[in-house]
Amino acid sequence: MNNQTTMPYFLLLEFSVTRQLQLLHFFFFFVLYLAITTANLLIICAVTFNQQLHRPMYFFLMNLALQDIGSVSVIVPKSMVNSLIDTRHISYFGCVAQVFLFAFFVGSNVSLLTVMAYDRYVAICHPLHYERIMNWKACTEMMILVWAANLVYGTLHTTGIFSVHFCSNVVNQFCCEIPQLLKLSCSGVNRVEVGIILISAIVGIGCFTFIIVSYAMIFNAVQRIPSEQGRQKALSTCIPHLIVVSIFLLTGFFAYLRPPSNTNSYLDFALTVLYSILPPLFNPIIYSMRNKNIKFVLSKLCRF
C-alpha cells in the first residue's frame, strides 16, 4: 500500500479549541495576507504598466513580488479556512502541493535575493559597466535560471518527503512544513531528504555569504561618496535589505537544521512565521515602497 491509501489526509496544527481564538487567528492571518498581496500586487502593476520602471532593478522587484505572493498563497489561505470552519484537515495531495510549491517559491526567493545583491553591487561599484553587464538578455537568462532551478529543487524535496511511509498524520505546524513531516516517517531518518536539506543549507550559506560580501563591497564604495546625504541614503537602503535577508535565512536555517523534537513547540510556529510570512510583508516596504520612482508611479495609478 502506498502513502495515498494509508494516509488520505493530514491534520494540521490546531491553534485553539476555543472558537473565539480560532476566529482571532483567522482575522490575524487574513489581515496579514491582505496586506502582503495588496502591496505586492501594487508593485507588479506599477512595474508592468509604466515604461519608466522597465529597468533591471524593477524587473527583479516585480519577480520578487510574484514570489512573495506565491509563497504566502500556498500556506496561509488553507490555515485561514481551517480556522474559519473549525477543522484541521488537509488532503494528501494538498500537502504534496504545499511542500512542492512552498519549496519552489522559497528557493526562488533566496536565489533572486542573491541576484539582486549582485545587481546592486554592479550598479554601485561598477556604474560605468552596469548597462553592459546587466543587459536585458542577461537579466532574462538569470530569471529563467532562478525559476527553472527551483522547479527542480521543489521536485527533489517533494520526492524525498513523500517517498516514505508515514506512521502518523498529525503535523505540528499550520502548514505541511518539511521538518514536521520528517518526524512522521516510519523508517526513522529519511536519509534522502536529510541529504537534500543539507545540500540546500550549503547552497543557502553560499548565497548568504555572497549577499554579505556584495553589501560589504557596496558599503566600502558608499564611504567614498562625497555627499553625506548620498551616503545616508545608500546606507538606509542597504541596511534594511540585510536585516530582512538575515531574518529570512537565519530563521529558515534554524527551523530546518535544529534537532527534531516530537513535542508541539511555540518556537516552531514562531520560526515558521518569521521566515515564511514576515519577509513577504516587509519586502515591498523595504525594497519598493521606499523607492521614490515606485512611489511616484503608484501615486499616479491611485489617481485613476
CSV table of N, CA, C and O in Angstrom, one decimal, residues 19-29:
chain,number,residue,atom,x,y,z
A,19,ARG,N,-13.4,28.7,20.2
A,19,ARG,CA,-13.9,29.3,18.9
A,19,ARG,C,-13.5,30.7,18.7
A,19,ARG,O,-13.1,31.1,17.6
A,20,GLN,N,-13.5,31.5,19.8
A,20,GLN,CA,-13.1,32.9,19.6
A,20,GLN,C,-11.6,33.1,19.2
A,20,GLN,O,-11.3,33.9,18.4
A,21,LEU,N,-10.8,32.2,19.8
A,21,LEU,CA,-9.4,32.3,19.4
A,21,LEU,C,-9.1,31.8,18.0
A,21,LEU,O,-8.2,32.3,17.3
A,22,GLN,N,-9.9,30.8,17.6
A,22,GLN,CA,-9.8,30.4,16.2
A,22,GLN,C,-10.2,31.5,15.2
A,22,GLN,O,-9.5,31.7,14.2
A,23,LEU,N,-11.2,32.3,15.5
A,23,LEU,CA,-11.6,33.4,14.7
A,23,LEU,C,-10.6,34.5,14.8
A,23,LEU,O,-10.4,35.2,13.8
A,24,LEU,N,-10.0,34.7,15.9
A,24,LEU,CA,-8.9,35.7,16.1
A,24,LEU,C,-7.7,35.3,15.2
A,24,LEU,O,-7.1,36.2,14.5
A,25,HIS,N,-7.4,34.0,15.1
A,25,HIS,CA,-6.3,33.5,14.2
A,25,HIS,C,-6.7,33.8,12.8
A,25,HIS,O,-5.8,34.2,12.0
A,26,PHE,N,-7.9,33.5,12.4
A,26,PHE,CA,-8.4,33.8,11.0
A,26,PHE,C,-8.2,35.2,10.7
A,26,PHE,O,-7.7,35.6,9.6
A,27,PHE,N,-8.7,36.1,11.6
A,27,PHE,CA,-8.6,37.5,11.3
A,27,PHE,C,-7.2,38.0,11.2
A,27,PHE,O,-6.8,38.8,10.3
A,28,PHE,N,-6.3,37.5,12.1
A,28,PHE,CA,-4.9,37.9,12.1
A,28,PHE,C,-4.2,37.5,10.8
A,28,PHE,O,-3.6,38.3,10.1
A,29,PHE,N,-4.4,36.3,10.4
A,29,PHE,CA,-3.8,35.8,9.1
A,29,PHE,C,-4.5,36.5,7.9
A,29,PHE,O,-3.8,36.8,6.9
